[in-house]
Amino acid sequence: MEVKLLSDCLSRTTKINENNMNMEDLKRSSLVEMETKEENDTERKGNPTPELTTYGGIKLGWIQGVLIPCLLNIWGVMLFLRISWIVAQAGVALTILIVLLSALVCVLTTLSLSAICTNGQVQGGGVYYLVSRSLGAEFGASVGIIFACANSVAASMNTIGFCESLNELLKSNGLKIIDNDVNDIRLVGTIALLMMCLICAVGMDWETKTQNFLITVIVVAIAAYVTGAFIGPTSGVQQAQGFVGINLETAAINIWPDFRHSDGVNHNFFTVFAMFFPAVTGVQAGANICGDLKDPATAIPKGTFLALAISFTSYLAMSVLCGTGALRDASGNLQDLVNNKLDSCKPNCLYGLHNNYSIMQLMSLSSSFIYAGCWAATLSTALTNLLSVPRLIQALGVDRIYPGLIFFAKPYGKHGEPYRGYVLTFLVSLLFLLIANLNTIAPLITNFYLASYALINFCTFHAAFIKPISWRPSFKYYNTWLSFVGFVLCIAIMVVVSWVTALATLFVFIALYLLVLYRNPEGVDWGSSTEAHRYMELVWALVQASRPTHSTQSGQSAQAAHSARSYRPQLLLLAGRPPARAQLLHLAHLITKVGSFVVVADITESPLSYTEKTSRKQIGESWLRSRKIRGFYTLLDGFSFESGVRALIQSAGLGKLAPNIMLIGYKSNWMKDQPDSLRSYVRVIQLAFEHHLALAVYRASSEALRRRANKIVLRAREAAASPLARPQADIMNADSNLDISNTEGEKDDKTQLTNYGMEDMTKSLILKESNVSQTQLKSPSAEISLNTYNFEQPLLSDNENDSLDAWWLYDDGGLNILLPYIIARHKTKIPLRIFALAKAGLQITDAENRMRDLLNKFRIDYSSLTMVQGINKIPTQPSIDFFASLVQPVMRNESNECFITEAELDVHRAKTYRQLRLRELLLENSIDASLVVITLPMPRKGAVSPALYMAWLEVLSRDLPPVLFVRGNDSSVLSA
């Protein structure tokens, strides 16, 4: 047998090789396919998810995709236009410190970035994708927007640098376009920005070719500068303008800082750092286009670290050469050179490191190399920034995080280029370009970049600290605490550089974060470390909550030792399919609004397939979510009703988050249903008490609903008759297919709960909004039928004419008072009326005062208190006759113990009379209430037959408004 299997396997492999089949054709069948014995070709070949869908664009290696973009981004405007000014302000020593501090931030961030990039498959979206998949959509989207803004402004800054250099060239040759100042910058910058956006929009292949040319020009320019610095000045004019050649005397003069006032700012170490830091914000350039890389996990660490090493070495070298080869101040006068008084012009010198941004042209072999290098550096950095922003916007739009960005995410062409995103990027960059001042823009974006880097470091720290199972980066050279140091360092520098800008950045970040949190977009369950942290906290909280907080006496259960102050009603709702029990779910929602939850149970006797169960769960969970019900839907198949309830009682919930109240609907067809079904229903009630659960049974009889519907019509007529009435369409909606005129429900062969829910819930109940027609409004005598009543209408309304009546007949721990108080609390206008039995031998006034004191002690707000007397009186003859006719159809059949016998009636005659007398009091006092909450009689096991017990419940609820029977488990739920 084994030989045959091996032979079959080898022959199958040979056939695959011969036909050159795709390995995805060998994808194993799913559980559903194995179960249904059906294999769909589409499923077998596998449909890629939208997230993994890529366009057929060019894919780049680590040199073209990471190393060169990073170098171009780091070698930006500061390299040729501001590094000399930074040396003049900070001196050689502090400039080296600034470069090293920037390098430290970048290295720590790159370590964190490499860990994130190598932890799973990386898609397009750059920093947004990395952060959102690591920390969650809230963090990722927020930092993504900030980063997109920073890159857009950086593109403006570098374009301004290009224009500034061009202006210097024109000025040196006596030329100008408009004014050789800001207007020239705005004009030339707009044209340059538009051209670069067009180059990026053409596609990655054109942008890559452009980058190769630009990187060559920059390298040649750097080489020309270094060579020229070592050769030294070749004329007296160069010396007079401050280039004196590399020597120790100049190095000694320039070693220490000389901070001065410039552009309205009194500079210090951190203001100069803020000017320099945007020069090194290119470490993310490879990650920005990670979707266009062949192997992002390998390319990003390798290319980024090499780019850091090359670029920071060049910055250090050029800083030292500037500080050792040029003076801070020079007059440009040859006579001053002869007299050794080049700095006599201070503070109005025109040349030198402090005063001439173009001194590097002076030190180079030829100024042409520096101009070309400056233009290449600025334009290449701007090009890289402009390339990354639209893709980041596209990723945000595809994930539908911010609705306003969806429009800009549309892909075009075979490469999926986000042309609309390029238009948006151009407009944002143009807005900042019009400022036309490099020194104003540079500090502005420093905080944005630092905030982005802080989040990248925090992502790695958080994931490494929480250690979710999915955190398995192939890059092993990161460290948890180094990432944390990087996070703290970025935040500290942000605050020190400009606490105002830091606060503004924080405000923007929090606003964007809260927006995503509030919207809670669907389909963003990415397994982030935030979710893992939340899960771990939840598990820890559950474990801690399940531990006893104090010692209990021997023999006491944990439930008896709990504090009434921490009590929350946690419901186990036997509702079946949620759409069939809308009003029952609404009642559960009112009870659990206090910060609790409901477990909605659906028990079906027939076993269901995996597909059927999945579909049913999705419908149930979606129904709960759409109505904002805080609960969980659970489905049990292959269980009888009684055994399913027993299993749920014993297993539902975790620790102290287990249900403590079971809520079920009233069994309306108990007189005509099968005896086993009736026995099972009463047995479920007994099971709740046996397992120390409180119990609530809800009944909304057809007569009660009809009366309430007529009240709605009456109010609608009154509103329509009023001269201030709103249009009829505003009072109620149009049509309804709801029809519950037939009181007998059909039994669903899929579920045992059909007849255990709200009364008369049949298949004909189509849950749509109810309506009162114009004819019914105009007809004063017409009585509304139940087909106009909506079961999804609120159980209670904020109408002062409604009332909630609580009948506190027995002390069951206070649940009979707490639940109506909770329900009424969410309806501020509805009055809570309390009815209580007066103890025998007490004056009615004394009994009422005692009850008031008790309610005040428990801080229960109520509108009225009535002490009921005469509960022990003999009921009237009509009531006795009513009961006799009620139980006549269910008198005992000798072959079945479910029904009533004459002997049983005699034994329980006093209790029966008590229920009948209570019915009379209910009809007398609560016939107009919106909801009546009353203590549930106890079903003594073996003492009362199921039919007699149901007859008592029928007596207490028939012809009454919706009734909620409640019985606590004798544990106190009210705290003083």
Coordinates of C-alpha atoms in Angstrom, one line a residue, residues 712-926:
I712 CA -49.3 55.3 19.5
V713 CA -52.1 56.0 17.0
L714 CA -53.9 58.2 19.5
R715 CA -50.7 60.3 20.1
A716 CA -50.1 60.5 16.4
R717 CA -53.7 61.7 15.8
E718 CA -53.2 64.3 18.6
A719 CA -50.0 65.4 17.0
A720 CA -51.5 65.6 13.5
A721 CA -54.5 67.6 14.8
S722 CA -52.1 70.2 16.5
P723 CA -51.5 73.4 14.5
L724 CA -47.8 73.0 15.4
A725 CA -47.7 69.4 14.3
R726 CA -44.9 68.1 12.2
P727 CA -45.5 66.6 8.8
Q728 CA -47.1 63.1 9.0
A729 CA -44.0 61.6 7.5
D730 CA -42.0 62.8 10.5
I731 CA -44.3 61.2 12.9
M732 CA -44.1 57.7 11.6
N733 CA -42.7 55.8 8.6
A734 CA -44.5 54.2 5.7
D735 CA -45.2 50.5 5.4
S736 CA -44.8 47.3 7.4
N737 CA -45.2 43.7 6.6
L738 CA -45.4 42.7 10.3
D739 CA -48.4 40.5 11.0
I740 CA -48.9 38.7 14.2
S741 CA -52.6 38.4 14.1
N742 CA -52.2 34.6 14.4
T743 CA -51.3 33.8 18.0
E744 CA -49.9 30.4 17.2
G745 CA -46.3 30.2 16.2
E746 CA -44.8 27.7 13.7
K747 CA -42.1 25.6 15.0
D748 CA -38.7 26.0 13.4
D749 CA -37.2 22.6 12.7
K750 CA -33.8 24.3 13.1
T751 CA -34.2 25.7 16.5
Q752 CA -35.8 24.8 19.8
L753 CA -36.2 28.5 20.8
T754 CA -39.0 29.5 18.5
N755 CA -41.6 29.0 21.1
Y756 CA -39.4 30.0 24.0
G757 CA -39.1 33.6 23.0
M758 CA -41.4 36.5 22.8
E759 CA -45.0 35.6 22.3
D760 CA -46.3 34.8 18.8
M761 CA -43.0 35.4 17.0
T762 CA -43.6 33.4 13.8
K763 CA -42.0 33.3 10.4
S764 CA -44.3 36.0 9.3
L765 CA -42.6 38.6 11.5
I766 CA -40.7 40.7 9.0
L767 CA -38.9 43.3 11.0
K768 CA -39.4 46.6 9.3
E769 CA -40.3 50.0 10.8
S770 CA -44.0 50.2 11.7
N771 CA -46.3 52.8 10.3
V772 CA -49.6 54.5 11.0
S773 CA -51.3 55.3 7.7
Q774 CA -52.9 58.6 6.9
T775 CA -56.3 56.8 6.9
Q776 CA -55.8 55.5 10.4
L777 CA -54.8 59.0 11.6
K778 CA -58.0 60.5 10.1
S779 CA -60.4 57.8 11.4
P780 CA -61.3 58.4 15.0
S781 CA -62.9 55.0 15.5
A782 CA -60.3 52.9 13.7
E783 CA -58.3 50.6 15.9
I784 CA -54.8 49.9 14.7
S785 CA -54.0 46.2 14.1
L786 CA -50.8 44.6 15.1
N787 CA -49.5 44.5 11.5
T788 CA -48.6 48.2 12.0
Y789 CA -46.7 47.6 15.2
N790 CA -43.0 47.4 15.0
F791 CA -41.1 44.9 17.2
E792 CA -38.0 46.9 16.7
Q793 CA -39.6 50.0 18.2
P794 CA -38.2 50.9 21.6
L795 CA -39.6 49.0 24.5
L796 CA -40.0 52.3 26.3
S797 CA -40.1 55.9 25.0
D798 CA -39.2 59.2 26.6
N799 CA -42.9 60.0 27.1
E800 CA -44.1 61.2 30.4
N801 CA -47.4 59.4 29.8
D802 CA -45.6 56.1 29.9
S803 CA -44.6 54.4 33.2
L804 CA -42.5 51.6 34.4
D805 CA -44.0 49.7 37.3
A806 CA -41.9 47.5 39.7
W807 CA -43.8 45.1 41.9
W808 CA -41.5 44.1 44.8
L809 CA -43.2 41.2 46.3
Y810 CA -40.3 39.2 47.9
D811 CA -36.8 40.1 49.0
D812 CA -34.6 38.2 46.4
G813 CA -31.5 40.4 46.9
G814 CA -32.9 43.5 45.3
L815 CA -32.7 42.5 41.6
N816 CA -36.5 43.1 41.3
I817 CA -35.8 46.8 42.0
L818 CA -32.4 47.1 40.4
L819 CA -33.4 46.0 36.9
P820 CA -36.3 48.4 36.5
Y821 CA -34.1 51.2 37.9
I822 CA -31.5 50.4 35.3
I823 CA -34.1 50.4 32.5
A824 CA -35.8 53.6 33.6
R825 CA -32.4 55.3 34.0
H826 CA -31.9 55.3 30.3
K827 CA -35.3 56.9 29.7
T828 CA -35.0 60.1 31.7
K829 CA -38.7 61.2 31.4
I830 CA -40.3 57.9 32.1
P831 CA -41.5 57.6 35.8
L832 CA -40.6 54.5 37.9
R833 CA -43.5 53.5 40.1
I834 CA -42.8 51.0 42.9
F835 CA -45.4 48.8 44.4
A836 CA -44.6 46.8 47.6
L837 CA -46.6 44.6 49.9
A838 CA -47.4 45.9 53.4
K839 CA -46.5 43.5 56.1
A840 CA -49.3 42.2 58.2
G841 CA -49.7 44.1 61.5
L842 CA -48.0 47.3 60.3
Q843 CA -49.8 50.5 59.8
I844 CA -49.8 51.5 56.1
T845 CA -48.0 54.7 57.0
D846 CA -45.2 52.9 58.9
A847 CA -44.8 50.4 56.2
E848 CA -44.5 53.1 53.6
N849 CA -42.0 55.1 55.7
R850 CA -39.8 52.0 56.1
M851 CA -39.9 51.3 52.4
R852 CA -39.0 54.9 51.6
D853 CA -36.1 54.7 54.0
L854 CA -34.9 51.5 52.4
L855 CA -35.1 52.9 48.9
N856 CA -33.4 56.1 49.9
K857 CA -30.6 54.0 51.5
F858 CA -30.1 52.2 48.2
R859 CA -30.3 55.5 46.3
I860 CA -33.2 54.3 44.1
D861 CA -34.9 57.2 42.3
Y862 CA -38.7 56.7 41.9
S863 CA -41.7 58.8 41.1
S864 CA -44.2 57.1 43.4
L865 CA -44.4 54.4 46.1
T866 CA -47.6 52.4 46.7
M867 CA -48.0 50.0 49.6
V868 CA -50.4 47.2 48.4
Q869 CA -52.8 45.8 50.9
G870 CA -55.3 42.9 50.6
I871 CA -53.0 40.4 49.0
N872 CA -54.3 37.7 51.2
K873 CA -58.0 38.4 50.4
I874 CA -60.0 35.8 48.5
P875 CA -60.1 36.6 44.8
T876 CA -63.4 37.5 43.2
Q877 CA -65.5 34.8 41.6
P878 CA -64.8 36.0 38.1
S879 CA -61.1 35.6 38.7
I880 CA -61.7 32.1 40.1
D881 CA -63.9 31.2 37.1
F882 CA -61.2 32.6 34.8
F883 CA -58.6 30.3 36.3
A884 CA -60.9 27.3 36.1
S885 CA -61.4 27.9 32.4
L886 CA -57.7 28.5 31.9
V887 CA -56.6 25.2 33.4
Q888 CA -59.4 23.0 32.0
P889 CA -57.5 22.1 28.8
V890 CA -54.4 21.0 30.8
M891 CA -55.9 18.9 33.5
R892 CA -53.9 15.8 34.0
N893 CA -53.7 13.0 31.5
E894 CA -52.9 10.0 33.6
S895 CA -50.2 8.9 31.1
N896 CA -48.3 12.1 31.5
E897 CA -47.1 13.8 34.7
C898 CA -46.8 17.2 33.0
F899 CA -50.4 18.3 33.5
I900 CA -52.6 19.2 36.5
T901 CA -54.6 17.0 38.8
E902 CA -57.5 17.9 41.1
A903 CA -55.4 16.9 44.1
E904 CA -52.6 19.3 43.0
L905 CA -55.1 22.1 42.7
D906 CA -56.3 21.5 46.2
V907 CA -52.8 21.4 47.7
H908 CA -51.9 24.7 46.0
R909 CA -55.2 26.4 46.3
A910 CA -53.9 29.1 48.6
K911 CA -51.0 29.9 46.4
T912 CA -53.3 29.9 43.3
Y913 CA -55.7 32.4 45.1
R914 CA -52.7 34.6 45.9
Q915 CA -51.7 34.7 42.2
L916 CA -55.3 35.5 41.2
R917 CA -55.5 38.3 43.8
L918 CA -52.2 39.7 42.6
R919 CA -53.6 39.7 39.1
E920 CA -56.5 41.8 40.2
L921 CA -54.2 44.3 41.8
L922 CA -52.1 44.4 38.7
L923 CA -55.1 45.0 36.5
E924 CA -56.2 47.7 38.9
N925 CA -52.9 49.6 39.1
S926 CA -50.7 48.8 36.1

